[in-house]
Amino acid sequence: MELKRRIALAAALVAVGLGAGHIVQKRDAEERLAAAEPELAVDPASIQPLAAEADPPALSPEAAPALPAAPILAAPEPAAPVVESAEACPVTLDLGARENAMLGLTLAAPCHADERVVVKHGGLAVTGQLSATGTLFLDLPAMTAEGVVDVIFPDGTLADAAQPMPEVAMLRRVAVQWLDRDRFQLHAFENGADYGQPGHVSAATPQTPAPGFAAKAGYLTRIGDDTVRLPMLAEIYTFPASGPAEIAIEAAVSPETCGRELLGETVASLGGKVATSELTLAMPDCAALGDILVLKNPVPEMKLAGR
């Protein structure tokens, strides 16, 4: 028992010694750290507040750094308008005399491709359609000895030319012309012919013109392009050099013409002199579809008749 008591006492003394040693070592370390740090003693009364300056110190012009000048931007010049000159867009109209007192028209206008034009000559006014390359070829029955032709473009451009046709003085021609739906038909009856008989001349049987001016039979020519907007068309009958011929102008009662007034014009060329006259015809209502109104002997006097 004595031996056990001595061992326990020795263990207790060892534990106390170790704890005391740890405390001594910790205090030693704190004293060494305090000795290493400098002592700062600050008297609060010695602290002087700094006064804030209201404005920063101004820099003299010499001291101020020079900034690069902003570039001056010039206003862009307006683009010059593109003007199509006559040299760049030429319009040429050529006429030639052909058999049976016909005017051969050749129009070249490359800047007016596919356009609708109005061709005027001797009281006639019909439409034409330029090709994709701006060309037009047309044969016109001459109505005056001067042979003046005008071509009018949609923008107002005008081309004109003349081809003297003195032989017109030996001819007799009569025409009927109309606009769009106001359709008329020209019929001629030579040497007492009736409808459908030899000598009945119309768009269905126009007859082939014989060469020269002593032909015994007349012929009919239809001009104008009816595929364009607001087509202007005409039918022209050339009388035979000898023998009687009667003229009639017809208008059919159709869904396009019934119940309204048709407007047209007649043009007569006798001995190279041209006379024009307005043509007005009141159509019956649509109950009369299929009927035909006939104007007989429009030159020099028109009379209304029915068939």
Short mmCIF file of C-alpha atoms in Angstrom, two decimals:
data_model
loop_
_atom_site.label_atom_id
_atom_site.label_comp_id
_atom_site.label_asym_id
_atom_site.label_seq_id
_atom_site.Cartn_x
_atom_site.Cartn_y
_atom_site.Cartn_z
CA MET A 1 0.00 0.00 0.00
CA GLU A 2 2.80 2.37 0.84
CA LEU A 3 4.34 1.72 -2.52
CA LYS A 4 1.10 2.60 -4.39
CA ARG A 5 0.70 5.82 -2.42
CA ARG A 6 4.21 6.91 -3.35
CA ILE A 7 3.60 6.19 -7.04
CA ALA A 8 0.34 8.24 -7.06
CA LEU A 9 2.04 11.14 -5.31
CA ALA A 10 4.89 11.12 -7.79
CA ALA A 11 2.43 11.18 -10.73
CA ALA A 12 0.54 14.14 -9.24
CA LEU A 13 3.75 16.08 -8.79
CA VAL A 14 4.74 15.40 -12.39
CA ALA A 15 1.33 16.74 -13.67
CA VAL A 16 1.59 19.89 -11.59
CA GLY A 17 5.12 20.43 -12.82
CA LEU A 18 4.11 20.11 -16.43
CA GLY A 19 1.25 22.61 -16.03
CA ALA A 20 3.45 25.12 -14.27
CA GLY A 21 6.06 24.76 -16.99
CA HIS A 22 3.45 25.49 -19.67
CA ILE A 23 2.32 28.63 -17.83
CA VAL A 24 5.90 29.82 -17.46
CA GLN A 25 6.63 29.19 -21.13
CA LYS A 26 3.47 31.15 -22.20
CA ARG A 27 4.34 34.11 -19.98
CA ASP A 28 7.88 34.08 -21.36
CA ALA A 29 6.65 34.26 -24.92
CA GLU A 30 4.27 37.18 -24.20
CA GLU A 31 7.08 39.16 -22.53
CA ARG A 32 9.40 38.59 -25.50
CA LEU A 33 6.65 39.73 -27.98
CA ALA A 34 5.95 42.88 -25.96
CA ALA A 35 9.63 43.72 -25.90
CA ALA A 36 9.85 43.34 -29.71
CA GLU A 37 6.95 45.78 -30.52
CA PRO A 38 7.74 49.51 -30.27
CA GLU A 39 5.64 51.46 -27.85
CA LEU A 40 3.44 54.06 -29.52
CA ALA A 41 2.24 56.75 -27.23
CA VAL A 42 -0.26 59.17 -28.89
CA ASP A 43 -1.67 62.17 -27.09
CA PRO A 44 -5.23 62.78 -28.39
CA ALA A 45 -4.86 66.53 -27.81
CA SER A 46 -1.97 66.62 -30.22
CA ILE A 47 -4.15 65.50 -33.19
CA GLN A 48 -4.92 68.50 -35.44
CA PRO A 49 -7.86 68.14 -37.93
CA LEU A 50 -7.09 68.97 -41.57
CA ALA A 51 -9.25 71.66 -43.21
CA ALA A 52 -10.78 70.56 -46.54
CA GLU A 53 -10.06 72.92 -49.42
CA ALA A 54 -13.20 74.24 -51.13
CA ASP A 55 -11.64 74.35 -54.61
CA PRO A 56 -8.75 72.39 -56.06
CA PRO A 57 -5.77 74.49 -57.05
CA ALA A 58 -6.21 75.99 -60.52
CA LEU A 59 -3.80 75.02 -63.23
CA SER A 60 -2.26 77.77 -65.29
CA PRO A 61 -2.79 77.61 -69.08
CA GLU A 62 0.87 76.78 -69.42
CA ALA A 63 0.57 73.87 -67.01
CA ALA A 64 -2.70 72.51 -68.44
CA PRO A 65 -2.10 69.67 -70.89
CA ALA A 66 -3.17 70.48 -74.48
CA LEU A 67 -6.02 68.30 -75.80
CA PRO A 68 -6.13 67.34 -79.49
CA ALA A 69 -8.62 69.42 -81.53
CA ALA A 70 -11.84 67.66 -82.61
CA PRO A 71 -11.87 66.88 -86.32
CA ILE A 72 -14.13 69.14 -88.46
CA LEU A 73 -16.69 67.05 -90.33
CA ALA A 74 -17.65 68.51 -93.68
CA ALA A 75 -21.32 68.19 -94.73
CA PRO A 76 -21.69 65.54 -97.44
CA GLU A 77 -22.28 66.97 -100.89
CA PRO A 78 -25.70 66.07 -102.37
CA ALA A 79 -25.55 63.45 -105.07
CA ALA A 80 -25.95 64.85 -108.54
CA PRO A 81 -29.31 63.91 -110.08
CA VAL A 82 -29.16 61.31 -112.80
CA VAL A 83 -30.48 62.87 -115.98
CA GLU A 84 -31.09 60.76 -119.01
CA SER A 85 -29.80 62.80 -121.87
CA ALA A 86 -31.13 62.66 -125.37
CA GLU A 87 -27.83 61.06 -126.38
CA ALA A 88 -28.20 58.33 -123.75
CA CYS A 89 -31.85 57.68 -124.55
CA PRO A 90 -32.38 58.47 -128.25
CA VAL A 91 -35.83 58.24 -129.82
CA THR A 92 -35.90 57.83 -133.57
CA LEU A 93 -38.94 57.69 -135.82
CA ASP A 94 -38.53 56.72 -139.46
CA LEU A 95 -41.24 56.65 -142.11
CA GLY A 96 -41.24 55.09 -145.53
CA ALA A 97 -43.68 55.08 -148.46
CA ARG A 98 -45.07 51.65 -149.32
CA GLU A 99 -47.48 50.24 -151.85
CA ASN A 100 -51.14 51.22 -151.80
CA ALA A 101 -50.37 54.55 -150.12
CA MET A 102 -49.27 52.94 -146.86
CA LEU A 103 -46.86 54.57 -144.42
CA GLY A 104 -44.27 52.20 -142.97
CA LEU A 105 -43.39 53.30 -139.43
CA THR A 106 -40.25 52.25 -137.57
CA LEU A 107 -39.83 53.51 -134.00
CA ALA A 108 -36.72 52.92 -131.87
CA ALA A 109 -36.74 54.07 -128.23
CA PRO A 110 -34.51 51.82 -126.07
CA CYS A 111 -35.34 53.71 -122.85
CA HIS A 112 -39.08 53.15 -123.38
CA ALA A 113 -39.15 49.37 -123.66
CA ASP A 114 -42.57 47.70 -123.30
CA GLU A 115 -44.36 51.05 -123.08
CA ARG A 116 -47.76 51.96 -124.49
CA VAL A 117 -47.65 54.73 -127.08
CA VAL A 118 -50.26 56.63 -129.09
CA VAL A 119 -49.67 56.98 -132.82
CA LYS A 120 -51.44 59.88 -134.55
CA HIS A 121 -51.82 60.58 -138.26
CA GLY A 122 -54.39 62.43 -140.33
CA GLY A 123 -57.11 62.39 -137.66
CA LEU A 124 -56.36 58.81 -136.62
CA ALA A 125 -55.15 57.98 -133.09
CA VAL A 126 -54.29 54.38 -132.19
CA THR A 127 -52.23 52.61 -129.54
CA GLY A 128 -49.02 50.67 -130.01
CA GLN A 129 -46.85 48.53 -127.74
CA LEU A 130 -43.08 48.81 -127.86
CA SER A 131 -41.09 45.60 -127.71
CA ALA A 132 -38.69 44.56 -124.94
CA THR A 133 -35.94 46.33 -126.89
CA GLY A 134 -38.00 49.50 -127.38
CA THR A 135 -38.97 49.06 -131.04
CA LEU A 136 -42.28 49.30 -132.90
CA PHE A 137 -43.13 48.51 -136.52
CA LEU A 138 -46.48 49.58 -137.93
CA ASP A 139 -48.16 50.12 -141.30
CA LEU A 140 -50.59 53.04 -141.49
CA PRO A 141 -52.98 53.87 -144.33
CA ALA A 142 -51.94 57.37 -145.38
CA MET A 143 -54.75 59.89 -144.90
CA THR A 144 -52.99 63.12 -145.94
CA ALA A 145 -50.53 64.04 -148.65
CA GLU A 146 -48.15 65.53 -146.07
CA GLY A 147 -47.78 62.19 -144.28
CA VAL A 148 -47.10 63.66 -140.81
CA VAL A 149 -46.98 61.11 -137.96
CA ASP A 150 -46.71 61.81 -134.21
CA VAL A 151 -45.87 59.28 -131.51
CA ILE A 152 -46.67 60.21 -127.90
CA PHE A 153 -45.08 58.39 -124.93
CA PRO A 154 -46.60 58.09 -121.43
CA ASP A 155 -44.16 60.65 -119.99
CA GLY A 156 -45.14 63.19 -122.66
CA THR A 157 -42.15 62.61 -124.91
CA LEU A 158 -43.09 63.33 -128.52
CA ALA A 159 -41.49 61.99 -131.66
CA ASP A 160 -42.62 63.12 -135.09
CA ALA A 161 -41.69 62.62 -138.71
CA ALA A 162 -43.16 63.21 -142.16
CA GLN A 163 -43.21 61.25 -145.40
CA PRO A 164 -44.89 62.99 -148.35
CA MET A 165 -47.61 60.82 -149.89
CA PRO A 166 -48.92 62.69 -152.97
CA GLU A 167 -50.73 59.58 -154.25
CA VAL A 168 -53.31 59.95 -151.45
CA ALA A 169 -54.99 62.61 -153.61
CA MET A 170 -56.19 59.78 -155.87
CA LEU A 171 -57.75 57.77 -153.01
CA ARG A 172 -60.91 57.71 -150.93
CA ARG A 173 -60.65 56.39 -147.42
CA VAL A 174 -63.05 56.33 -144.48
CA ALA A 175 -62.31 55.18 -140.93
CA VAL A 176 -64.07 54.57 -137.65
CA GLN A 177 -62.11 54.65 -134.40
CA TRP A 178 -62.98 53.98 -130.77
CA LEU A 179 -61.60 53.57 -127.27
CA ASP A 180 -61.54 50.38 -125.20
CA ARG A 181 -65.04 48.81 -124.90
CA ASP A 182 -66.79 51.22 -127.26
CA ARG A 183 -66.45 48.85 -130.18
CA PHE A 184 -67.59 49.61 -133.70
CA GLN A 185 -67.27 47.62 -136.93
CA LEU A 186 -66.89 49.03 -140.40
CA HIS A 187 -68.64 47.29 -143.33
CA ALA A 188 -68.45 48.09 -147.05
CA PHE A 189 -70.72 46.75 -149.76
CA GLU A 190 -69.28 46.99 -153.26
CA ASN A 191 -71.33 46.78 -156.46
CA GLY A 192 -74.60 46.17 -154.58
CA ALA A 193 -73.31 43.25 -152.51
CA ASP A 194 -75.19 42.15 -149.40
CA TYR A 195 -73.93 40.58 -146.19
CA GLY A 196 -71.86 37.50 -146.86
CA GLN A 197 -71.77 38.02 -150.63
CA PRO A 198 -68.67 38.75 -152.74
CA GLY A 199 -67.97 42.44 -152.41
CA HIS A 200 -68.90 42.54 -148.69
CA VAL A 201 -65.77 43.90 -146.98
CA SER A 202 -65.32 43.77 -143.19
CA ALA A 203 -62.79 42.71 -140.56
CA ALA A 204 -63.91 39.12 -141.22
CA THR A 205 -63.34 39.53 -144.99
CA PRO A 206 -60.89 42.41 -145.37
CA GLN A 207 -59.79 41.55 -148.94
CA THR A 208 -56.23 41.76 -150.14
CA PRO A 209 -55.29 45.13 -151.61
CA ALA A 210 -54.30 45.00 -155.25
CA PRO A 211 -51.17 46.89 -156.31
CA GLY A 212 -51.54 50.32 -157.86
CA PHE A 213 -54.39 52.81 -157.71
CA ALA A 214 -56.64 51.40 -160.40
CA ALA A 215 -57.87 48.49 -158.31
CA LYS A 216 -61.46 47.51 -158.87
CA ALA A 217 -61.88 46.24 -155.28
CA GLY A 218 -61.46 48.05 -152.00
CA TYR A 219 -59.97 46.65 -148.79
CA LEU A 220 -60.13 47.13 -145.04
CA THR A 221 -57.22 47.71 -142.66
CA ARG A 222 -57.43 47.42 -138.90
CA ILE A 223 -54.76 49.18 -136.80
CA GLY A 224 -54.02 49.57 -133.11
CA ASP A 225 -52.88 47.21 -130.35
CA ASP A 226 -55.82 45.91 -128.29
CA THR A 227 -53.60 44.21 -125.66
CA VAL A 228 -52.54 47.44 -123.94
CA ARG A 229 -54.32 49.41 -121.24
CA LEU A 230 -57.13 51.55 -122.72
CA PRO A 231 -56.61 50.40 -126.31
CA MET A 232 -57.39 52.82 -129.15
CA LEU A 233 -58.33 51.03 -132.36
CA ALA A 234 -59.44 51.95 -135.88
CA GLU A 235 -60.73 50.28 -139.02
CA ILE A 236 -60.04 52.00 -142.37
CA TYR A 237 -61.71 51.16 -145.65
CA THR A 238 -60.05 52.15 -148.92
CA PHE A 239 -62.57 52.55 -151.74
CA PRO A 240 -62.00 50.98 -155.14
CA ALA A 241 -60.83 53.30 -157.89
CA SER A 242 -64.07 52.71 -159.78
CA GLY A 243 -67.48 51.27 -159.01
CA PRO A 244 -70.01 52.12 -156.27
CA ALA A 245 -69.57 51.18 -152.64
CA GLU A 246 -71.78 51.77 -149.62
CA ILE A 247 -70.50 52.12 -146.08
CA ALA A 248 -72.13 51.04 -142.81
CA ILE A 249 -70.93 51.21 -139.21
CA GLU A 250 -72.24 48.62 -136.78
CA ALA A 251 -72.32 48.25 -133.00
CA ALA A 252 -73.34 44.99 -131.34
CA VAL A 253 -75.39 44.92 -128.14
CA SER A 254 -73.18 42.97 -125.74
CA PRO A 255 -72.66 42.79 -121.96
CA GLU A 256 -69.89 45.38 -122.41
CA THR A 257 -71.95 47.83 -124.48
CA CYS A 258 -75.60 47.41 -123.43
CA GLY A 259 -77.37 50.16 -121.56
CA ARG A 260 -74.81 52.89 -122.16
CA GLU A 261 -73.63 55.38 -124.73
CA LEU A 262 -70.83 54.50 -127.13
CA LEU A 263 -68.43 57.19 -128.25
CA GLY A 264 -66.25 57.07 -131.34
CA GLU A 265 -65.16 59.12 -134.31
CA THR A 266 -65.23 58.88 -138.08
CA VAL A 267 -62.40 60.12 -140.27
CA ALA A 268 -62.81 60.58 -144.03
CA SER A 269 -59.99 61.24 -146.48
CA LEU A 270 -61.27 62.40 -149.88
CA GLY A 271 -58.74 63.66 -152.41
CA GLY A 272 -56.14 64.16 -149.68
CA LYS A 273 -58.47 66.28 -147.51
CA VAL A 274 -59.42 64.99 -144.07
CA ALA A 275 -62.70 65.55 -142.24
CA THR A 276 -63.50 64.16 -138.77
CA SER A 277 -66.84 63.78 -137.02
CA GLU A 278 -67.84 62.56 -133.55
CA LEU A 279 -69.82 59.35 -133.35
CA THR A 280 -72.32 58.90 -130.49
CA LEU A 281 -74.64 55.93 -130.20
CA ALA A 282 -77.07 55.20 -127.33
CA MET A 283 -77.27 51.43 -126.86
CA PRO A 284 -80.43 49.61 -125.75
CA ASP A 285 -80.56 47.87 -122.37
CA CYS A 286 -79.20 44.41 -121.81
CA ALA A 287 -82.53 42.76 -122.68
CA ALA A 288 -81.51 43.32 -126.32
CA LEU A 289 -78.29 41.30 -126.11
CA GLY A 290 -77.30 40.04 -129.54
CA ASP A 291 -78.99 42.84 -131.49
CA ILE A 292 -76.95 45.02 -133.85
CA LEU A 293 -77.37 48.72 -134.54
CA VAL A 294 -76.30 49.95 -137.96
CA LEU A 295 -75.32 53.42 -139.14
CA LYS A 296 -75.61 53.52 -142.94
CA ASN A 297 -73.83 55.91 -145.29
CA PRO A 298 -71.70 57.72 -142.67
CA VAL A 299 -70.04 59.75 -145.43
CA PRO A 300 -71.18 62.40 -145.97
CA GLU A 301 -74.38 61.80 -143.96
CA MET A 302 -75.12 59.25 -141.24
CA LYS A 303 -78.48 57.59 -140.82
CA LEU A 304 -79.53 55.15 -138.09
CA ALA A 305 -80.97 51.87 -139.21
CA GLY A 306 -81.62 48.48 -137.69
CA ARG A 307 -80.88 44.99 -138.91
#
